[in-house]
XYZ file of C-alpha atoms in Angstrom:
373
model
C 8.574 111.429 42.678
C 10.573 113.817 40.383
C 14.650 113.936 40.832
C 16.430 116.779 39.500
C 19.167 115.071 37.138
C 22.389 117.116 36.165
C 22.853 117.680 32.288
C 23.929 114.886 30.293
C 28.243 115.280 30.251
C 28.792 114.421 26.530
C 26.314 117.613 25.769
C 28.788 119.860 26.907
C 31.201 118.723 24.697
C 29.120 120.861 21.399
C 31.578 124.039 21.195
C 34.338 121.819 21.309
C 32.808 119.533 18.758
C 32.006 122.533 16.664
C 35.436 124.022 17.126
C 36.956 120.377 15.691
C 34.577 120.170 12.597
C 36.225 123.503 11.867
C 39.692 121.531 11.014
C 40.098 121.472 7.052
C 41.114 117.276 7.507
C 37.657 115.905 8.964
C 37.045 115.734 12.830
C 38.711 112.790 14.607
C 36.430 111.744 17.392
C 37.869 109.852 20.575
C 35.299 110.747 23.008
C 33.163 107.705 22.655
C 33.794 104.135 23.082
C 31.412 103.219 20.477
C 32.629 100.863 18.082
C 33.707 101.776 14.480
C 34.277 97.966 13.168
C 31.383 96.081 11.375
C 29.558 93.429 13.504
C 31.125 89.578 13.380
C 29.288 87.913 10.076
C 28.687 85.018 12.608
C 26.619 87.050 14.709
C 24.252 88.893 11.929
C 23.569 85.117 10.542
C 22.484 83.591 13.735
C 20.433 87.455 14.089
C 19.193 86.849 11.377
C 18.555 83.000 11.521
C 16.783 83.890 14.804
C 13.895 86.342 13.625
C 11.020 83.968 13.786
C 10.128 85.115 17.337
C 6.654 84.635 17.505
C 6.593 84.359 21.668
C 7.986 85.834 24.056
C 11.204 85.275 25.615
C 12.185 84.583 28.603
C 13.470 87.140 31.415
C 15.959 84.277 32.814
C 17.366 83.832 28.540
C 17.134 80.654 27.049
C 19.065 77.324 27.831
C 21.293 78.199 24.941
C 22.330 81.236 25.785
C 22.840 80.578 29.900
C 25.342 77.520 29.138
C 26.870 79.469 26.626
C 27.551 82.585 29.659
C 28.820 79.202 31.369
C 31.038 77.703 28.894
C 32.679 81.234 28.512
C 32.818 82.188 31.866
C 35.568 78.553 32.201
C 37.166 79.249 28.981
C 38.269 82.664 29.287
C 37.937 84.018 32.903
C 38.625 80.951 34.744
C 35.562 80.202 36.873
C 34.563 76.660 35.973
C 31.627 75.634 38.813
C 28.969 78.167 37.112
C 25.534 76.607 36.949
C 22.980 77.981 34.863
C 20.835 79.306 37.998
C 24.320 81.639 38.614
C 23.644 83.517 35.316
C 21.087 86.344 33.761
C 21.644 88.090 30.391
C 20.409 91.961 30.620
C 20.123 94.627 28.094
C 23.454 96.213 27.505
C 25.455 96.780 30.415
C 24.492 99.936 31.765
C 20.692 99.075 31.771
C 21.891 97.200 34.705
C 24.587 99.301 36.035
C 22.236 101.910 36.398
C 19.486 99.986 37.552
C 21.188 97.175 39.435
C 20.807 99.234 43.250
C 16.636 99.850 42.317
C 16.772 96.225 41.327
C 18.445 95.429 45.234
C 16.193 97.621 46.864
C 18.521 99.952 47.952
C 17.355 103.767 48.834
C 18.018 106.464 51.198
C 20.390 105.991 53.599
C 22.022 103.269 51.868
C 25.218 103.793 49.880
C 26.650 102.767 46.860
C 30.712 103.033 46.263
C 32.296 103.232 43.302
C 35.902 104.141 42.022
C 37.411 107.752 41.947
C 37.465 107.788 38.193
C 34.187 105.911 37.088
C 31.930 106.047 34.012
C 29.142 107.936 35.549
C 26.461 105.756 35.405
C 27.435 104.369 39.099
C 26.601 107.384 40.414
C 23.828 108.013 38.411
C 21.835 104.302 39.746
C 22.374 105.733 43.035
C 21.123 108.692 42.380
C 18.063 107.426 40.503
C 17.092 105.339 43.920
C 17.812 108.014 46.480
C 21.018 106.438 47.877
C 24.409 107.703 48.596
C 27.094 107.745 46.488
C 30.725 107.299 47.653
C 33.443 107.317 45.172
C 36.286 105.337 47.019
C 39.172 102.676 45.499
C 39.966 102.193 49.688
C 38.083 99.042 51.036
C 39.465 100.550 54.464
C 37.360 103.863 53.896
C 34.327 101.998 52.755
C 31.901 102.808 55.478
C 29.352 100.739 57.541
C 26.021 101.273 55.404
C 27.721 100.609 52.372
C 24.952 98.295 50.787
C 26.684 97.991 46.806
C 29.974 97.994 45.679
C 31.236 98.448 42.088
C 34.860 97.290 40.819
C 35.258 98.694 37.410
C 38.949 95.951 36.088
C 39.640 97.440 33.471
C 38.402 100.421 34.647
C 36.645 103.267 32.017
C 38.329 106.121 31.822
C 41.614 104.576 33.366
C 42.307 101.282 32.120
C 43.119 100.384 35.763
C 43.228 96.640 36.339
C 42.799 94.858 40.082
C 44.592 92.075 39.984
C 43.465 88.942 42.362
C 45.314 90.120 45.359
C 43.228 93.188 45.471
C 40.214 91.658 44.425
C 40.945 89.469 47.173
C 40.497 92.551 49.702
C 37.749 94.256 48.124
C 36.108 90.820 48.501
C 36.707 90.441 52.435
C 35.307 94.298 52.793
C 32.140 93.454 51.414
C 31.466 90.507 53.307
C 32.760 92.663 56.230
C 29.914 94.729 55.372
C 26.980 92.511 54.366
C 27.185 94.584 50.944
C 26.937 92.801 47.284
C 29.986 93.791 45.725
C 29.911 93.781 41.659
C 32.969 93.886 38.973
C 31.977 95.509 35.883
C 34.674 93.424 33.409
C 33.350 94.542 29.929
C 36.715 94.921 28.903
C 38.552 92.206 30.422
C 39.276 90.682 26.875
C 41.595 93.694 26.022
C 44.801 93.937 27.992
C 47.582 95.762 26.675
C 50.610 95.667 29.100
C 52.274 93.297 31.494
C 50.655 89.909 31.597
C 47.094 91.300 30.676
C 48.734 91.744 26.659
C 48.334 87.016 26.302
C 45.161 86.780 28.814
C 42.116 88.038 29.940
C 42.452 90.213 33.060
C 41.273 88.642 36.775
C 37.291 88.081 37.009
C 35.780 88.562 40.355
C 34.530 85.291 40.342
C 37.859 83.313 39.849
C 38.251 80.690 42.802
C 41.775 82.166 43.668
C 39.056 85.225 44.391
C 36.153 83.624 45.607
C 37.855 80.244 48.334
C 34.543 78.996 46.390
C 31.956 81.099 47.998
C 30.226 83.555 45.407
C 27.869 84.830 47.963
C 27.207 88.377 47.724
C 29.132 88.768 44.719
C 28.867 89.145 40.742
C 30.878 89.766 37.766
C 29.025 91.484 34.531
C 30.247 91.523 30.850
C 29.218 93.268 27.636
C 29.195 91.937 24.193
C 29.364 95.671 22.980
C 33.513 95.765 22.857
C 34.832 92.329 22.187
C 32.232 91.744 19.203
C 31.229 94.896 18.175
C 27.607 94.233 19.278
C 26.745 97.931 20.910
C 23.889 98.326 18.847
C 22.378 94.955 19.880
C 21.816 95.849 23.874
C 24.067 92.476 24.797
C 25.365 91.684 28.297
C 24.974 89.661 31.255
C 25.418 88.922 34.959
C 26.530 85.932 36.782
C 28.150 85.156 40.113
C 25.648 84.733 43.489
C 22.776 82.689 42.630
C 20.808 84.298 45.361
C 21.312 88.137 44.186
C 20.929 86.702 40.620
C 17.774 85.014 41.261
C 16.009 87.847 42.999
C 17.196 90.264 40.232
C 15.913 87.770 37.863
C 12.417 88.403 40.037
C 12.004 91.746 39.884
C 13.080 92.042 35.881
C 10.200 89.705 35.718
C 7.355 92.111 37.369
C 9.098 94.759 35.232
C 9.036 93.282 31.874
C 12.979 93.425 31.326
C 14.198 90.379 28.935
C 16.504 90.469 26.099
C 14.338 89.724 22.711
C 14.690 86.173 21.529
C 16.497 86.691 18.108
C 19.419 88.707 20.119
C 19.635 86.053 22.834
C 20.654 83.269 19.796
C 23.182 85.908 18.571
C 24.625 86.240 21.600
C 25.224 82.366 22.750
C 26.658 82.238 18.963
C 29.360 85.462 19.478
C 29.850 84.069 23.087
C 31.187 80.578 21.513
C 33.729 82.155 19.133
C 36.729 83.166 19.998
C 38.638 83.985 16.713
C 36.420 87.130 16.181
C 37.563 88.809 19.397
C 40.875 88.293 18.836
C 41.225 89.902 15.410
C 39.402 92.779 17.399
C 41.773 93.092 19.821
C 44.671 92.888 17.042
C 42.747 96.139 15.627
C 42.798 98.166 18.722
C 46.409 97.193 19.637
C 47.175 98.197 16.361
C 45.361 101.714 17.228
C 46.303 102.113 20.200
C 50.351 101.296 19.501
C 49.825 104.142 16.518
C 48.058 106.423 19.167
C 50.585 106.577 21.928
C 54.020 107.516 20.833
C 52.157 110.574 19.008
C 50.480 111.965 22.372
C 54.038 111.418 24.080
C 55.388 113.240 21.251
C 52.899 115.998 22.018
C 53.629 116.626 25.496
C 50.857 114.439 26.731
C 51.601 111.649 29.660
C 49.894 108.150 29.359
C 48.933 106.691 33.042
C 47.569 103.096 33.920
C 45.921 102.666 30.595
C 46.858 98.874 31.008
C 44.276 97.614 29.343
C 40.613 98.357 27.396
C 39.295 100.722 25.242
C 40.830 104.247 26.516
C 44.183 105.743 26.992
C 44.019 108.061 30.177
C 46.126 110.711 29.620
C 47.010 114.143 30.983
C 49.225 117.554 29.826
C 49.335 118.821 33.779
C 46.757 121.114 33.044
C 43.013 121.609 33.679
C 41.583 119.299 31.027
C 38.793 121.451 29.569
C 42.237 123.507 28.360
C 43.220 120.224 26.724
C 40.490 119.147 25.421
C 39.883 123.106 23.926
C 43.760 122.497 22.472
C 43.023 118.879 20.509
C 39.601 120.314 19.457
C 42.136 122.639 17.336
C 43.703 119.872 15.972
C 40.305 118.512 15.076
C 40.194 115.567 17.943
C 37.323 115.302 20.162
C 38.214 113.830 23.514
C 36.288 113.478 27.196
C 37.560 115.441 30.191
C 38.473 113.932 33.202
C 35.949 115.921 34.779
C 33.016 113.661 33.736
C 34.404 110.580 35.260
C 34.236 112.109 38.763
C 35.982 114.885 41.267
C 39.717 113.513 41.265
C 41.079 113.742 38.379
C 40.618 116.899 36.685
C 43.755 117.320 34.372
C 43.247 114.145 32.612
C 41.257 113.245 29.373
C 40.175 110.111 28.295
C 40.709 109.186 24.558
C 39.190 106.184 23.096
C 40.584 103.499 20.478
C 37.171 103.265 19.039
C 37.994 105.224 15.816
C 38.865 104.073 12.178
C 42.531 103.503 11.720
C 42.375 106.345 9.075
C 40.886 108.460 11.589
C 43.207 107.433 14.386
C 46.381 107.934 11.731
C 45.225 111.119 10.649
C 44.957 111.985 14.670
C 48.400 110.885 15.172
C 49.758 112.876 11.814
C 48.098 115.883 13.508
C 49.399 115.552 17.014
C 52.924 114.773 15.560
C 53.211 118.222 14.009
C 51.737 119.829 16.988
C 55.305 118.603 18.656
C 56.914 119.760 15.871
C 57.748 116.416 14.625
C 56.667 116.608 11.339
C 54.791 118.886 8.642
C 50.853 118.674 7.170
């Protein structure tokens, strides 16, 4: 059966794109949170110690690699009763975002929720199964039928992070209505503000969450921003050893697995922490460079508390922001691709070189008048 998809967002972006290459210093591009920072040494040797693959893999990973998920999972988001049954490494995050409500069996007349300003691949696995898509961040308005549930802390485009309290509630909802509910935490390493800027924001599966019962629910990371591992397709599930082991089924029948040599590099990046936290030092440094020169420029920062993006907005529709930074040569996303709500804002990501992001703050500076080129 053939769906009729809508065109791919980031293709609209091409005048604008053009319009920026036109600006005599270089383009400065924001609008994807694709990372600009070489790939941990650590990881390319165990890559690279890893390439004599001769077998298959396994769909459920290797030993290595599920206590590794484990061990992580109690040393930096405080869950410490994982097992390795609770646990499933995937192929890149949104593989399985946008597969996960096929994978459930979900279809028409089931729905999916997801937050007001969401990356739009939520929608988009909805979509792709014939389900309904709601985008809510009300557990009240979540309504019977609701079958899937996706948290986004720290959200993409917003930076918005649900602390345990409201995890908490989303929690009860779900159960309320028989309905897995999912966190999406891929950037739960890189919290900026409050008590987020020392610690990793709350998992879903932390105990003060959970009273101990994971049923029905499951947290998913992504090796693509805390180790600059995008191009290797790295990420994982874990939380309800009943949804995990039934997605682990039907990945089986379909032939999903993570290749071998990736799975080693992965357990590897997984057990060192020192490389993720000279990441983070990079993007704070970005990001601290970044947001006094958008103030300056009339722009307002809002939640933004922690990953990749600042969420910002001028008041205006943001296709007439985005058209004014393209003039200054910087290439952000409009709020319109991230959903209905918020159509004055624009996402800009800290996924640039820091001569890139300098030369972005230089130009946005004498935009305000603050200085001269």
């Amino acid at each position: 059966m053939s769906r009729e998809l809508p065109e791919y967002p980031w293709d609209t972006l091409v005048p604008y794109r053009e319009k920026a290459a036109e600006h005599q210093g270089g383009v400065v591009d924001l609008s994807i949170g694709s990372p600009v920072d070489p790939t941990p040494a650590i990881v390319r040797d165990a890559l690279k110690a890893a390439t004599d693959a001769h077998g298959y893999p396994t769909t459920v990973g290797t030993p290595e690699l599920r206590q590794a998920i484990v061990d992580w999972y109690a040393r930096r988001r405080n869950v410490p009763d994982l097992e390795l049954r609770n646990v499933l490494p995937t192929i890149g995050s949104k593989e399985l975002v946008a597969l996960l409500p096929f994978l459930l069996g979900l279809g028409e007349g089931d729905v999916v929720v997801h937050p007001t300003a969401a990356y739009p691949s939520y929608a988009m696995g909805a979509a792709l199964c014939g389900a309904e898509a709601l985008a809510s961040d009300d557990p009240a308005e979540w309504p019977v039928g609701t079958r899937l549930i996706w948290l986004n802390s720290p959200g993409n485009p917003d930076g918005r992070v649900h602390d345990i309290e409201s995890l908490r509630l989303a929690v009860a909802r779900a159960r309320e209505l028989d309905a897995v509910i999912v966190n999406d935490e891929c950037y739960a390493e890189l919290g900026w503000e409050g008590s987020w800027a020392s610690e990793p924001t709350p998992c879903i599966l932390d105990p003060r969450v959970t009273d101990g019962d994971r049923r029905g629910i499951l947290s998913i990371y992504s090796l693509s921003k805390q180790s600059n591992m995008a191009g290797y397709r790295a990420a994982f599930a874990a939380g309800c050893a009943r949804v995990i082991a039934s997605l682990t089924n039907v990945r089986k029948h379909a032939g999903l697995m993570v290749p071998a040599p990736l799975q080693h590099a992965m357990a590897v990046a997984l057990r060192d922490d020192e490389h993720v936290a000279k990441q983070k030092a990079l993007y704070r440094r970005r990001r601290d460079v970044l947001v006094p020169a958008l103030t300056a420029a009339g722009f307002r920062i809002e939640r933004s508390e922690a990953g990749l993006y600042l969420w910002v907005t001028e008041g205006r529709d943001a296709w007439e922001s985005i058209d004014r930074l393209a003039g200054l040569g910087i290439i952000g996303g409009p709020g319109h691709f991230y959903g209905d709500h918020y159509p004055t804002f624009v996402r800009l990501s800290l996924t640039a070189s820091d001569e890139r992001v300098d030369a972005g703050a230089a130009r946005l500076r004498a935009a305000s008048g603050g200085e001269t080129l």
